[in-house]
Short mmCIF file of C-alpha atoms and ligand atoms in Angstrom, two decimals:
data_model
loop_
_atom_site.label_atom_id
_atom_site.label_comp_id
_atom_site.label_asym_id
_atom_site.label_seq_id
_atom_site.Cartn_x
_atom_site.Cartn_y
_atom_site.Cartn_z
CA UNK A 98 25.08 -10.01 12.63
CA UNK A 99 27.47 -7.80 14.58
CA UNK A 100 30.86 -7.15 12.99
CA UNK A 101 33.54 -6.21 15.55
CA UNK A 102 36.40 -3.85 14.73
CA UNK A 103 39.79 -5.45 14.16
CA UNK A 104 40.99 -3.86 17.43
CA UNK A 105 38.06 -5.06 19.53
CA UNK A 106 39.06 -6.55 22.89
CA UNK A 107 37.76 -9.74 24.50
CA UNK A 108 35.93 -7.59 27.07
CA UNK A 109 34.18 -5.65 24.32
CA UNK A 110 33.17 -8.89 22.61
CA UNK A 111 31.86 -10.29 25.91
CA UNK A 112 29.82 -7.12 26.42
CA UNK A 113 28.13 -7.60 23.04
CA UNK A 114 27.31 -11.23 23.85
CA UNK A 115 25.91 -10.29 27.28
CA UNK A 116 23.77 -7.53 25.79
CA UNK A 117 22.27 -9.89 23.23
CA UNK A 118 21.60 -12.56 25.84
CA UNK A 119 19.99 -10.05 28.19
CA UNK A 120 17.45 -9.39 25.41
CA UNK A 121 16.60 -13.09 25.24
CA UNK A 122 18.71 -13.79 22.14
CA UNK A 123 21.58 -16.16 21.47
CA UNK A 124 24.97 -14.96 20.23
CA UNK A 125 27.28 -17.14 18.14
CA UNK A 126 30.82 -15.87 17.96
CA UNK A 127 32.89 -16.57 14.88
CA UNK A 128 36.55 -15.54 15.07
CA UNK A 129 38.34 -14.81 11.82
CA UNK A 130 41.99 -13.95 11.35
CA UNK A 131 41.28 -10.22 11.14
CA UNK A 132 37.77 -9.84 12.41
CA UNK A 133 35.29 -11.40 14.75
CA UNK A 134 31.62 -11.51 13.94
CA UNK A 135 28.71 -12.31 16.22
CA UNK A 136 25.62 -13.95 14.78
CA UNK A 137 22.41 -13.04 16.60
CA UNK A 138 19.54 -15.50 16.76
CA UNK A 139 16.17 -14.70 18.28
CA UNK A 140 13.31 -12.26 17.90
CA UNK A 141 14.80 -9.45 15.80
CA UNK A 142 12.34 -6.94 17.20
CA UNK A 143 13.97 -7.41 20.63
CA UNK A 144 17.38 -6.47 19.21
CA UNK A 145 16.02 -3.28 17.65
CA UNK A 146 16.35 -1.20 20.83
CA UNK A 147 19.74 -2.54 21.99
CA UNK A 148 21.71 0.07 20.08
CA UNK A 149 24.47 -2.49 19.43
CA UNK A 150 26.13 -0.20 16.90
CA UNK A 151 27.04 2.17 19.74
CA UNK A 152 28.87 -0.42 21.86
CA UNK A 153 32.66 -0.11 22.03
CA UNK A 154 34.46 -2.42 19.61
CA UNK A 155 31.50 -2.75 17.24
CA UNK A 156 32.22 -1.82 13.64
CA UNK A 157 28.73 -2.29 12.19
CA UNK A 158 25.54 -4.30 12.42
CA UNK A 159 24.22 -6.10 9.35
CA UNK A 160 20.60 -7.11 9.16
CA UNK A 161 20.04 -10.49 7.54
CA UNK A 162 16.36 -11.15 8.22
CA UNK A 163 13.80 -8.50 7.24
CA UNK A 164 12.90 -5.66 9.56
CA UNK A 165 9.20 -6.37 9.11
CA UNK A 166 7.88 -9.64 10.48
CA UNK A 167 4.13 -9.86 10.29
CA UNK A 168 3.87 -8.83 6.65
CA UNK A 169 6.95 -10.70 5.44
CA UNK A 170 6.79 -13.82 3.35
CA UNK A 171 9.68 -15.22 5.40
CA UNK A 172 7.34 -15.77 8.32
CA UNK A 173 4.19 -16.43 6.30
CA UNK A 174 5.00 -18.34 3.08
CA UNK A 175 1.39 -18.68 1.96
CA UNK A 176 0.07 -15.81 -0.16
CA UNK A 177 -2.84 -14.00 1.47
CA UNK A 178 -6.22 -13.20 0.01
CA UNK A 179 -7.95 -10.17 1.51
CA UNK A 180 -11.73 -10.10 1.36
CA UNK A 181 -13.54 -6.79 1.11
CA UNK A 182 -17.17 -7.41 2.06
CA UNK A 183 -16.76 -10.83 0.43
CA UNK A 184 -14.89 -9.58 -2.67
CA UNK A 185 -11.46 -11.26 -2.87
CA UNK A 186 -8.16 -9.58 -3.68
CA UNK A 187 -5.52 -12.26 -3.95
CA UNK A 188 -3.38 -14.55 -6.08
CA UNK A 189 -6.12 -16.60 -7.80
CA UNK A 190 -8.34 -13.74 -8.86
CA UNK A 191 -8.24 -10.34 -10.50
CA UNK A 192 -10.32 -7.49 -9.13
CA UNK A 193 -11.11 -4.15 -10.75
CA UNK A 194 -11.73 -1.21 -8.44
CA UNK A 195 -13.12 1.90 -10.11
CA UNK A 196 -14.91 5.10 -9.27
CA UNK A 197 -14.59 8.84 -9.09
CA UNK A 198 -11.52 10.40 -7.54
CA UNK A 199 -13.81 12.45 -5.32
CA UNK A 200 -17.44 12.23 -4.31
CA UNK A 201 -18.89 15.51 -5.58
CA UNK A 202 -22.67 15.12 -5.79
CA UNK A 203 -25.12 12.22 -5.45
CA UNK A 204 -25.80 12.35 -9.22
CA UNK A 205 -22.11 12.32 -10.21
CA UNK A 206 -21.31 9.52 -7.76
CA UNK A 207 -24.23 7.33 -8.80
CA UNK A 208 -23.44 7.81 -12.47
CA UNK A 209 -19.79 6.98 -11.80
CA UNK A 210 -20.79 3.90 -9.77
CA UNK A 211 -22.88 2.61 -12.67
CA UNK A 212 -19.99 3.25 -15.06
CA UNK A 213 -17.71 1.29 -12.72
CA UNK A 214 -20.11 -1.61 -12.58
CA UNK A 215 -20.57 -1.58 -16.34
CA UNK A 216 -16.78 -1.73 -16.81
CA UNK A 217 -16.61 -4.83 -14.62
CA UNK A 218 -15.56 -3.34 -11.30
CA UNK A 219 -16.23 -5.41 -8.19
CA UNK A 220 -15.44 -2.55 -5.80
CA UNK A 221 -16.32 1.15 -5.90
CA UNK A 222 -13.69 3.75 -5.01
CA UNK A 223 -14.39 7.39 -4.18
CA UNK A 224 -12.94 9.97 -1.80
CA UNK A 225 -15.05 11.85 0.71
CA UNK A 226 -11.92 13.23 2.37
CA UNK A 227 -9.43 14.49 -0.19
CA UNK A 228 -5.80 15.11 0.79
CA UNK A 229 -5.10 17.92 -1.69
CA UNK A 230 -1.75 19.50 -2.35
CA UNK A 231 -3.38 22.93 -2.28
CA UNK A 232 -5.49 24.05 0.70
CA UNK A 233 -7.60 26.01 -1.79
CA UNK A 234 -8.56 22.90 -3.80
CA UNK A 235 -11.78 20.94 -3.19
CA UNK A 236 -11.26 19.02 0.08
CA UNK A 237 -14.14 16.57 -0.21
CA UNK A 238 -17.63 16.43 1.26
CA UNK A 239 -16.72 14.61 4.48
CA UNK A 240 -19.52 12.62 6.11
CA UNK A 241 -21.98 13.83 3.49
CA UNK A 242 -19.75 12.15 0.90
CA UNK A 243 -19.71 8.92 2.91
CA UNK A 244 -23.51 8.90 2.90
CA UNK A 245 -23.53 9.33 -0.86
CA UNK A 246 -21.12 6.42 -1.22
CA UNK A 247 -23.37 4.26 0.96
CA UNK A 248 -26.26 5.16 -1.32
CA UNK A 249 -24.21 4.17 -4.39
CA UNK A 250 -23.37 0.86 -2.71
CA UNK A 251 -27.05 0.28 -2.10
CA UNK A 252 -27.91 0.95 -5.74
CA UNK A 253 -25.09 -1.01 -7.36
CA UNK A 254 -24.19 -3.62 -4.75
CA UNK A 255 -20.54 -2.58 -5.02
CA UNK A 256 -18.65 -2.46 -1.70
CA UNK A 257 -16.85 0.82 -1.01
CA UNK A 258 -13.16 1.72 -0.77
CA UNK A 259 -12.65 5.21 0.60
CA UNK A 260 -9.78 7.22 2.02
CA UNK A 261 -9.33 8.30 5.61
CA UNK A 262 -6.84 11.10 6.18
CA UNK A 263 -6.97 11.62 9.94
CA UNK A 264 -6.79 9.14 12.83
CA UNK A 265 -9.72 10.94 14.43
CA UNK A 266 -11.97 10.14 11.47
CA UNK A 267 -11.25 6.40 11.36
CA UNK A 268 -14.27 5.42 13.47
CA UNK A 269 -16.66 7.53 11.39
CA UNK A 270 -15.27 6.42 8.02
CA UNK A 271 -15.37 2.79 9.19
CA UNK A 272 -19.13 3.07 9.73
CA UNK A 273 -19.54 3.50 5.96
CA UNK A 274 -16.45 1.99 4.30
CA UNK A 275 -15.88 -1.63 3.39
CA UNK A 276 -12.18 -0.91 3.00
CA UNK A 277 -10.15 1.99 4.39
CA UNK A 278 -7.69 3.62 2.01
CA UNK A 279 -4.54 5.29 3.30
CA UNK A 280 -3.12 7.64 0.71
CA UNK A 281 0.40 8.25 -0.48
CA UNK A 282 0.78 11.42 1.62
CA UNK A 283 -0.13 9.53 4.79
CA UNK A 284 1.87 6.35 4.32
CA UNK A 285 4.03 7.23 7.29
CA UNK A 286 1.33 8.82 9.42
CA UNK A 287 1.88 6.25 12.12
CA UNK A 288 -1.02 7.29 14.35
CA UNK A 289 -3.34 6.91 11.36
CA UNK A 290 -1.86 3.51 10.48
CA UNK A 291 -2.41 2.29 14.02
CA UNK A 292 -5.96 3.62 14.18
CA UNK A 293 -6.75 1.99 10.82
CA UNK A 294 -5.19 -1.24 12.05
CA UNK A 295 -7.58 -1.28 14.99
CA UNK A 296 -10.73 -0.44 13.02
CA UNK A 297 -11.68 -3.99 12.05
CA UNK A 298 -11.79 -3.18 8.31
CA UNK A 299 -9.44 -4.21 5.50
CA UNK A 300 -6.91 -1.48 4.71
CA UNK A 301 -5.46 -0.42 1.36
CA UNK A 302 -2.06 1.12 1.96
CA UNK A 303 -0.79 3.23 -0.90
CA UNK A 304 2.94 3.58 -1.34
CA UNK A 305 4.33 6.93 -0.30
CA UNK A 306 5.43 8.83 -3.40
CA UNK A 307 8.95 9.04 -1.97
CA UNK A 308 8.97 5.79 -0.01
CA UNK A 309 11.29 2.87 -0.53
CA UNK A 310 9.79 -0.59 -0.62
CA UNK A 311 11.19 -1.31 2.82
CA UNK A 312 9.58 1.84 4.25
CA UNK A 313 6.29 0.83 2.64
CA UNK A 314 6.43 -2.64 4.20
CA UNK A 315 7.40 -1.18 7.58
CA UNK A 316 4.32 1.07 7.34
CA UNK A 317 2.20 -2.02 6.66
CA UNK A 318 3.78 -3.61 9.72
CA UNK A 319 2.26 -0.82 11.88
CA UNK A 320 -1.20 -1.87 10.70
CA UNK A 321 -0.43 -5.57 11.12
CA UNK A 322 0.87 -4.98 14.64
CA UNK A 323 -2.64 -3.93 15.63
CA UNK A 324 -3.84 -7.42 14.79
CA UNK A 325 -5.09 -6.62 11.30
CA UNK A 326 -3.51 -8.61 8.47
CA UNK A 327 -6.19 -7.65 5.95
CA UNK A 328 -3.86 -5.26 4.18
CA UNK A 329 -3.56 -4.63 0.44
CA UNK A 330 -0.51 -2.74 -0.84
CA UNK A 331 -1.12 -0.28 -3.67
CA UNK A 332 1.66 0.96 -5.98
CA UNK A 333 0.59 4.37 -7.33
CA UNK A 334 3.73 5.79 -8.85
CA UNK A 335 6.76 7.41 -7.27
CA UNK A 336 8.60 10.71 -7.69
CA UNK A 337 11.50 10.61 -10.08
CA UNK A 338 13.35 13.20 -12.20
CA UNK A 339 10.76 12.70 -14.94
CA UNK A 340 8.11 15.41 -15.19
CA UNK A 341 6.37 14.35 -18.41
CA UNK A 342 3.79 12.43 -16.41
CA UNK A 343 2.51 12.81 -12.88
CA UNK A 344 4.53 10.02 -11.28
CA UNK A 345 6.64 7.10 -12.48
CA UNK A 346 4.78 3.82 -12.12
CA UNK A 347 7.21 1.47 -10.43
CA UNK A 348 6.11 -1.69 -12.15
CA UNK A 349 9.04 -3.66 -10.68
CA UNK A 350 7.55 -3.14 -7.24
CA UNK A 351 4.73 -5.58 -7.97
CA UNK A 352 6.72 -8.81 -8.41
CA UNK A 353 9.35 -7.67 -5.93
CA UNK A 354 6.87 -6.94 -3.15
CA UNK A 355 5.09 -10.20 -3.93
CA UNK A 356 8.39 -11.95 -3.26
CA UNK A 357 8.99 -10.08 0.01
CA UNK A 358 5.47 -10.12 1.43
CA UNK A 359 2.46 -12.42 1.51
CA UNK A 360 0.10 -9.44 1.12
CA UNK A 361 -1.77 -8.70 -2.12
CA UNK A 362 -0.22 -6.00 -4.30
CA UNK A 363 -2.36 -3.81 -6.54
CA UNK A 364 -1.74 -0.88 -8.88
CA UNK A 365 -3.38 2.52 -9.32
CA UNK A 366 -2.43 3.54 -12.87
CA UNK A 367 -4.58 6.70 -12.73
CA UNK A 368 -2.57 8.49 -10.05
CA UNK A 369 0.66 7.12 -11.54
CA UNK A 370 0.23 8.48 -15.06
CA UNK A 371 -2.06 11.36 -14.22
CA UNK A 372 -3.34 11.36 -17.79
CA UNK A 373 -6.26 9.41 -19.18
CA UNK A 374 -4.39 8.15 -22.25
CA UNK A 375 -1.75 6.49 -20.06
CA UNK A 376 -4.18 4.70 -17.76
CA UNK A 377 -5.20 1.75 -19.91
CA UNK A 378 -1.67 0.91 -21.15
CA UNK A 379 -0.38 1.10 -17.57
CA UNK A 380 -3.31 -1.01 -16.35
CA UNK A 381 -2.48 -3.67 -18.94
CA UNK A 382 1.13 -3.68 -17.77
CA UNK A 383 0.02 -3.92 -14.15
CA UNK A 384 -2.18 -6.93 -14.86
CA UNK A 385 0.57 -8.59 -16.89
CA UNK A 386 3.15 -8.08 -14.15
CA UNK A 387 0.92 -9.81 -11.60
CA UNK A 388 -1.10 -7.11 -9.84
CA UNK A 389 -3.95 -8.67 -7.85
CA UNK A 390 -6.20 -5.71 -8.59
CA UNK A 391 -6.15 -2.43 -10.47
CA UNK A 392 -7.83 0.74 -9.20
CA UNK A 393 -8.80 3.49 -11.64
CA UNK A 394 -10.45 6.90 -11.57
CA UNK A 395 -13.46 7.49 -13.82
CA UNK A 396 -15.98 10.30 -14.12
CA UNK A 397 -19.23 10.82 -16.03
CA UNK A 398 -18.05 14.28 -17.07
CA UNK A 399 -14.25 14.57 -16.60
CA UNK A 400 -14.19 18.18 -17.83
CA UNK A 401 -16.35 19.18 -14.86
CA UNK A 402 -14.53 17.04 -12.25
CA UNK A 403 -13.53 18.82 -9.04
CA UNK A 404 -10.50 16.58 -8.66
CA UNK A 405 -8.16 14.85 -11.12
CA UNK A 406 -10.37 15.27 -14.20
CA UNK A 407 -7.47 14.82 -16.68
CA UNK A 408 -6.92 11.25 -15.52
CA UNK A 409 -10.56 10.19 -15.25
CA UNK A 410 -11.63 7.48 -17.68
CA UNK A 411 -14.78 7.83 -19.73
CA UNK A 412 -16.34 6.13 -22.79
CA UNK A 413 -13.87 4.37 -25.11
CA UNK A 414 -11.01 4.26 -22.60
CA UNK A 415 -13.29 2.55 -20.14
CA UNK A 416 -14.33 0.02 -22.76
CA UNK A 417 -10.66 -0.65 -23.53
CA UNK A 418 -10.00 -1.16 -19.83
CA UNK A 419 -12.95 -3.53 -19.49
CA UNK A 420 -11.59 -5.53 -22.42
CA UNK A 421 -8.11 -5.78 -20.85
CA UNK A 422 -9.66 -6.88 -17.55
CA UNK A 423 -11.70 -9.60 -19.27
CA UNK A 424 -8.87 -10.87 -21.44
CA UNK A 425 -5.50 -10.64 -19.67
CA UNK A 426 -6.10 -12.14 -16.19
CA UNK A 427 -7.42 -15.49 -17.54
CA UNK A 428 -4.20 -15.85 -19.57
CA UNK A 429 -2.40 -15.77 -16.23
CA UNK A 430 -4.71 -18.31 -14.63
CA UNK A 431 -6.71 -15.73 -12.70
CA UNK A 432 -10.49 -15.62 -12.42
CA UNK A 433 -11.92 -12.15 -12.92
CA UNK A 434 -14.03 -11.26 -9.89
C1 PEP B 46 -6.70 8.71 -4.40
O1 PEP B 46 -6.64 7.50 -4.71
O2 PEP B 46 -7.77 9.33 -4.40
C2 PEP B 46 -5.49 9.45 -4.04
C3 PEP B 46 -5.55 10.65 -3.49
O3 PEP B 46 -4.38 8.80 -4.35
P1 PEP B 46 -2.87 9.02 -3.82
O4 PEP B 46 -2.94 8.98 -2.34
O5 PEP B 46 -2.17 7.83 -4.41
O6 PEP B 46 -2.40 10.31 -4.40
MN1 MN B 47 -7.09 11.66 -7.25
#
């Protein structure tokens, strides 16, 4: 909707209408006593480049329909289920994803994969490429790590979710991964989003730690634009003024994004809390609020972990998590995968 200034002339109004029509849209003029507004109907993406706000006589432009199309519920009312090598993530089920933060050695990864399976996970997570805040921190094993993950998949039967940090690595990572993960630091790496969208694999898109929900959905739109609607959105905590935990888990995002988008929404409580003792309570909250899956870090020996040891689950915490996963989803009518 274009709102004209109170001084706008008839010529200026005509120019707005002509501009909209030249982009294939229809313009409906509504004259008030003080102001005239122009309603725009048509493909919103065609209006995006018109720069209507800059035309003489225009006061402001108000968006009524969402800026994202392919991922919006507006245009796709039915909730989507994304299948990862046959494992569903969607509205009727609940899926646990678990594994080490990073692939370190074959022994550590296999032990972690067995722990994940034992806890009821249907998918194995693990990073071979680690986007670390410090360049001096462990950066991951690269392709060697992918091979170890493939070995763990072979042993446990669990399909693999693993992060890709660079558009150039998408083809290689796709040879091993069942689902590509895009991390918080890369949520707006548009070249990476497009490459992942073209890879023919489901994509897990984590929310940028400083991203609004609209920015997150616009990032998903980049993947969808490449013809890939197998996208799962992962809330993993955002930056706030609070420093007592690693990030603030934005639990409201789950039902809100479900209302805005047809895509599954999942939660990573490990990277949100950053501390083992917070993971299970946050996971319970995530399940209760309607997350379609939860993804957690675990480690056979957290004290020796090369990445995120303090948040890795082990022993009793893992048993508590397994219990929550068995008990809460059925109360909400979900089948545990
Ligand atoms: C991860 O899941 O391994 C990870 C690095 O998470 P995030 O991108 O959310 O920090
Ligand atoms: Mn981590």
